[in-house]
């Protein structure tokens, strides 16, 4: 049965009913739960005026668009493009912040093959500009989420050919900051960022 | 004639040959020239390690994806979504910067209907967090491009119901900063941002 809006425009049922296809992380669906937690936190921070952080749209190369009469433009052919940045950026307390979110089912370490070259390259460029560059890493089995300064990731990444192919859980738990689970938002990761910032200042560490 | 990669995977000719459909600004093609100038400038700044600024991908709602054997995933049904932010953001000299780029063929003023509610709302949130929020406005006929602090835009926007529906050219030329055209990049807009920052500091103005 076809529906129409009162103004005669046709109601595009498909566009509303079908679920959005999961995309983003190359690790497919694994990232969706952490991703939705972070989106929820970002909505909260925005509503409370505490930060403005958004997930970037997935880059798409559009090849064909059809313009049906009285309906929204419909993209009929498009392809996923390689991103050149991380997924999230924004501003918090005057700081530029930039990060990616990663989930792993491993319990003893975070495998570096969860990370892409372009993400590291981008985070290095951000760190060079004195932005806050980090990753949010969730050990799904342990149900623990950490904010980890990008500098730690770089150390392991740059030595991955000769050294370990993963970052030990203990290292992340020691140098990262655990995100304490909450009600609303469930994953208030900026609290962990705050703690890391305080630690850095205490130690005069140039982590950022 | 069909091409194949040496590994037997088919070469997706269409994905490479067809031009990317123009999208982004609701003013359709008008914005493409300024947009490509800014993208060129951003590439230059990134390569020189001076700033990390990217255009955000256009937000798309994906409804259907087909996965042809031995070829890239093909999006067969998708729709444009309303953006909730501006098109550009990044980091420069430790500042979070955030802006949109607008072109007008008008000569005496910049019509406010080039601007969308969500863009103003977003820039206000950024300004509140002490980010550098601005617009790059090009008068195409005059061949003049200005960096204009968002605060000036807000003044006109907030009074648009009762007051003017456009910002006079003279106001933009006086309070904005002209981007001097160059060779590479052609539109070095961060030089204009620098000048505005110096002016603000001189006058103790809290424009940012």
GROMACS .gro file of N, CA and C in nm, chain A residues 111-193:
model
  249
  111UNK      N    1   4.537  -0.623   1.967
  111UNK     CA    2   4.615  -0.648   1.844
  111UNK      C    3   4.624  -0.522   1.757
  112UNK      N    4   4.744  -0.494   1.711
  112UNK     CA    5   4.767  -0.373   1.632
  112UNK      C    6   4.699  -0.379   1.495
  113UNK      N    7   4.659  -0.499   1.452
  113UNK     CA    8   4.591  -0.504   1.322
  113UNK      C    9   4.448  -0.448   1.328
  114UNK      N   10   4.406  -0.403   1.446
  114UNK     CA   11   4.282  -0.327   1.456
  114UNK      C   12   4.299  -0.184   1.408
  115UNK      N   13   4.425  -0.145   1.393
  115UNK     CA   14   4.456  -0.006   1.360
  115UNK      C   15   4.502   0.004   1.216
  116UNK      N   16   4.464   0.113   1.149
  116UNK     CA   17   4.505   0.133   1.011
  116UNK      C   18   4.614   0.241   1.003
  117UNK      N   19   4.698   0.224   0.906
  117UNK     CA   20   4.810   0.316   0.881
  117UNK      C   21   4.761   0.463   0.878
  118UNK      N   22   4.652   0.489   0.805
  118UNK     CA   23   4.609   0.629   0.789
  118UNK      C   24   4.562   0.689   0.921
  119UNK      N   25   4.513   0.603   1.011
  119UNK     CA   26   4.469   0.652   1.142
  119UNK      C   27   4.589   0.697   1.226
  120UNK      N   28   4.696   0.617   1.223
  120UNK     CA   29   4.817   0.653   1.297
  120UNK      C   30   4.878   0.780   1.238
  121UNK      N   31   4.884   0.785   1.107
  121UNK     CA   32   4.942   0.901   1.039
  121UNK      C   33   4.866   1.029   1.078
  122UNK      N   34   4.735   1.017   1.077
  122UNK     CA   35   4.652   1.133   1.112
  122UNK      C   36   4.674   1.173   1.258
  123UNK      N   37   4.673   1.075   1.348
  123UNK     CA   38   4.691   1.107   1.491
  123UNK      C   39   4.828   1.168   1.517
  124UNK      N   40   4.929   1.124   1.443
  124UNK     CA   41   5.062   1.185   1.458
  124UNK      C   42   5.061   1.332   1.417
  125UNK      N   43   4.991   1.360   1.307
  125UNK     CA   44   4.980   1.499   1.260
  125UNK      C   45   4.908   1.585   1.363
  126UNK      N   46   4.807   1.526   1.426
  126UNK     CA   47   4.731   1.599   1.529
  126UNK      C   48   4.817   1.625   1.652
  127UNK      N   49   4.889   1.522   1.695
  127UNK     CA   50   4.976   1.537   1.812
  127UNK      C   51   5.080   1.645   1.788
  128UNK      N   52   5.130   1.651   1.665
  128UNK     CA   53   5.231   1.751   1.629
  128UNK      C   54   5.174   1.893   1.641
  129UNK      N   55   5.044   1.907   1.620
  129UNK     CA   56   4.978   2.038   1.631
  129UNK      C   57   4.928   2.063   1.774
  130UNK      N   58   4.971   1.979   1.869
  130UNK     CA   59   4.929   1.991   2.009
  130UNK      C   60   4.781   1.966   2.032
  131UNK      N   61   4.723   1.883   1.949
  131UNK     CA   62   4.587   1.840   1.975
  131UNK      C   63   4.590   1.720   2.071
  132UNK      N   64   4.477   1.691   2.132
  132UNK     CA   65   4.466   1.572   2.217
  132UNK      C   66   4.432   1.453   2.127
  133UNK      N   67   4.531   1.368   2.104
  133UNK     CA   68   4.511   1.252   2.016
  133UNK      C   69   4.510   1.126   2.101
  134UNK      N   70   4.406   1.047   2.086
  134UNK     CA   71   4.398   0.924   2.165
  134UNK      C   72   4.312   0.820   2.096
  135UNK      N   73   4.305   0.703   2.160
  135UNK     CA   74   4.211   0.600   2.114
  135UNK      C   75   4.129   0.555   2.234
  136UNK      N   76   4.006   0.519   2.205
  136UNK     CA   77   3.923   0.457   2.308
  136UNK      C   78   3.919   0.309   2.276
  137UNK      N   79   3.972   0.230   2.367
  137UNK     CA   80   3.985   0.086   2.343
  137UNK      C   81   3.898   0.009   2.442
  138UNK      N   82   3.811  -0.074   2.390
  138UNK     CA   83   3.725  -0.155   2.477
  138UNK      C   84   3.761  -0.302   2.465
  139UNK      N   85   3.786  -0.363   2.581
  139UNK     CA   86   3.799  -0.509   2.588
  139UNK      C   87   3.660  -0.562   2.618
  140UNK      N   88   3.594  -0.613   2.514
  140UNK     CA   89   3.451  -0.645   2.529
  140UNK      C   90   3.427  -0.757   2.630
  141UNK      N   91   3.515  -0.857   2.633
  141UNK     CA   92   3.495  -0.970   2.725
  141UNK      C   93   3.514  -0.924   2.869
  142UNK      N   94   3.614  -0.838   2.889
  142UNK     CA   95   3.641  -0.787   3.024
  142UNK      C   96   3.544  -0.675   3.063
  143UNK      N   97   3.472  -0.625   2.961
  143UNK     CA   98   3.383  -0.510   2.981
  143UNK      C   99   3.457  -0.391   3.042
  144UNK      N  100   3.576  -0.365   2.986
  144UNK     CA  101   3.654  -0.250   3.031
  144UNK      C  102   3.689  -0.161   2.911
  145UNK      N  103   3.674  -0.032   2.932
  145UNK     CA  104   3.701   0.065   2.825
  145UNK      C  105   3.807   0.163   2.873
  146UNK      N  106   3.909   0.186   2.790
  146UNK     CA  107   4.019   0.273   2.829
  146UNK      C  108   4.038   0.386   2.729
  147UNK      N  109   4.074   0.503   2.782
  147UNK     CA  110   4.126   0.610   2.697
  147UNK      C  111   4.278   0.597   2.699
  148UNK      N  112   4.336   0.583   2.580
  148UNK     CA  113   4.480   0.561   2.569
  148UNK      C  114   4.540   0.672   2.481
  149UNK      N  115   4.629   0.750   2.538
  149UNK     CA  116   4.699   0.854   2.460
  149UNK      C  117   4.762   0.793   2.335
  150UNK      N  118   4.755   0.865   2.226
  150UNK     CA  119   4.807   0.812   2.099
  150UNK      C  120   4.958   0.785   2.108
  151UNK      N  121   5.027   0.860   2.190
  151UNK     CA  122   5.174   0.843   2.200
  151UNK      C  123   5.212   0.699   2.234
  152UNK      N  124   5.132   0.637   2.321
  152UNK     CA  125   5.158   0.497   2.357
  152UNK      C  126   5.137   0.406   2.236
  153UNK      N  127   5.031   0.434   2.163
  153UNK     CA  128   5.002   0.356   2.042
  153UNK      C  129   5.118   0.368   1.943
  154UNK      N  130   5.168   0.492   1.926
  154UNK     CA  131   5.277   0.515   1.830
  154UNK      C  132   5.397   0.427   1.863
  155UNK      N  133   5.430   0.420   1.993
  155UNK     CA  134   5.548   0.341   2.035
  155UNK      C  135   5.538   0.198   1.987
  156UNK      N  136   5.422   0.139   2.007
  156UNK     CA  137   5.403  -0.001   1.964
  156UNK      C  138   5.392  -0.012   1.813
  157UNK      N  139   5.320   0.083   1.753
  157UNK     CA  140   5.299   0.081   1.608
  157UNK      C  141   5.433   0.090   1.534
  158UNK      N  142   5.517   0.183   1.577
  158UNK     CA  143   5.644   0.208   1.507
  158UNK      C  144   5.741   0.090   1.520
  159UNK      N  145   5.717   0.005   1.620
  159UNK     CA  146   5.806  -0.110   1.639
  159UNK      C  147   5.739  -0.242   1.604
  160UNK      N  148   5.628  -0.235   1.533
  160UNK     CA  149   5.550  -0.358   1.511
  160UNK      C  150   5.619  -0.456   1.417
  161UNK      N  151   5.707  -0.406   1.330
  161UNK     CA  152   5.774  -0.498   1.236
  161UNK      C  153   5.869  -0.590   1.310
  162UNK      N  154   5.942  -0.533   1.404
  162UNK     CA  155   6.043  -0.611   1.476
  162UNK      C  156   5.994  -0.657   1.613
  163UNK      N  157   5.900  -0.583   1.669
  163UNK     CA  158   5.857  -0.614   1.807
  163UNK      C  159   5.722  -0.682   1.813
  164UNK      N  160   5.647  -0.654   1.919
  164UNK     CA  161   5.516  -0.714   1.939
  164UNK      C  162   5.416  -0.668   1.834
  165UNK      N  163   5.318  -0.752   1.808
  165UNK     CA  164   5.210  -0.714   1.715
  165UNK      C  165   5.085  -0.670   1.792
  166UNK      N  166   5.102  -0.654   1.922
  166UNK     CA  167   4.987  -0.613   2.003
  166UNK      C  168   5.036  -0.535   2.125
  167UNK      N  169   4.944  -0.462   2.187
  167UNK     CA  170   4.977  -0.391   2.311
  167UNK      C  171   4.920  -0.473   2.426
  168UNK      N  172   5.007  -0.509   2.524
  168UNK     CA  173   4.958  -0.593   2.635
  168UNK      C  174   4.846  -0.522   2.712
  169UNK      N  175   4.752  -0.601   2.759
  169UNK     CA  176   4.643  -0.547   2.840
  169UNK      C  177   4.697  -0.469   2.961
  170UNK      N  178   4.800  -0.524   3.025
  170UNK     CA  179   4.857  -0.461   3.145
  170UNK      C  180   4.908  -0.320   3.115
  171UNK      N  181   4.968  -0.304   2.997
  171UNK     CA  182   5.022  -0.173   2.958
  171UNK      C  183   4.909  -0.072   2.941
  172UNK      N  184   4.802  -0.118   2.877
  172UNK     CA  185   4.686  -0.030   2.855
  172UNK      C  186   4.622   0.006   2.989
  173UNK      N  187   4.610  -0.094   3.077
  173UNK     CA  188   4.548  -0.069   3.207
  173UNK      C  189   4.634   0.025   3.291
  174UNK      N  190   4.767   0.018   3.271
  174UNK     CA  191   4.858   0.101   3.352
  174UNK      C  192   4.866   0.244   3.299
  175UNK      N  193   4.886   0.258   3.168
  175UNK     CA  194   4.909   0.392   3.113
  175UNK      C  195   4.782   0.456   3.056
  176UNK      N  196   4.682   0.375   3.030
  176UNK     CA  197   4.554   0.430   2.987
  176UNK      C  198   4.472   0.468   3.109
  177UNK      N  199   4.354   0.522   3.084
  177UNK     CA  200   4.266   0.559   3.196
  177UNK      C  201   4.133   0.486   3.177
  178UNK      N  202   4.094   0.411   3.278
  178UNK     CA  203   3.969   0.337   3.270
  178UNK      C  204   3.851   0.433   3.266
  179UNK      N  205   3.757   0.408   3.175
  179UNK     CA  206   3.634   0.487   3.171
  179UNK      C  207   3.534   0.420   3.263
  180UNK      N  208   3.499   0.487   3.371
  180UNK     CA  209   3.404   0.429   3.467
  180UNK      C  210   3.265   0.428   3.405
  181UNK      N  211   3.203   0.312   3.404
  181UNK     CA  212   3.069   0.301   3.346
  181UNK      C  213   2.968   0.375   3.432
  182UNK      N  214   2.872   0.436   3.363
  182UNK     CA  215   2.775   0.521   3.430
  182UNK      C  216   2.636   0.494   3.375
  183UNK      N  217   2.538   0.574   3.421
  183UNK     CA  218   2.403   0.558   3.367
  183UNK      C  219   2.383   0.643   3.243
  184UNK      N  220   2.398   0.772   3.256
  184UNK     CA  221   2.375   0.860   3.141
  184UNK      C  222   2.478   0.970   3.140
  185UNK      N  223   2.572   0.965   3.048
  185UNK     CA  224   2.593   0.861   2.947
  185UNK      C  225   2.660   0.738   3.007
  186UNK      N  226   2.648   0.626   2.940
  186UNK     CA  227   2.705   0.502   2.992
  186UNK      C  228   2.858   0.503   2.987
  187UNK      N  229   2.913   0.575   2.891
  187UNK     CA  230   3.058   0.576   2.872
  187UNK      C  231   3.111   0.720   2.871
  188UNK      N  232   3.120   0.780   2.989
  188UNK     CA  233   3.162   0.921   2.999
  188UNK      C  234   3.313   0.935   2.982
  189UNK      N  235   3.357   0.918   2.857
  189UNK     CA  236   3.502   0.908   2.835
  189UNK      C  237   3.579   1.036   2.862
  190UNK      N  238   3.508   1.150   2.863
  190UNK     CA  239   3.583   1.275   2.888
  190UNK      C  240   3.631   1.285   3.033
  191UNK      N  241   3.566   1.212   3.124
  191UNK     CA  242   3.617   1.206   3.262
  191UNK      C  243   3.754   1.141   3.264
  192UNK      N  244   3.770   1.037   3.183
  192UNK     CA  245   3.900   0.970   3.174
  192UNK      C  246   4.003   1.061   3.109
  193UNK      N  247   3.959   1.138   3.008
  193UNK     CA  248   4.050   1.235   2.944
  193UNK      C  249   4.096   1.338   3.048
   0.00000   0.00000   0.00000
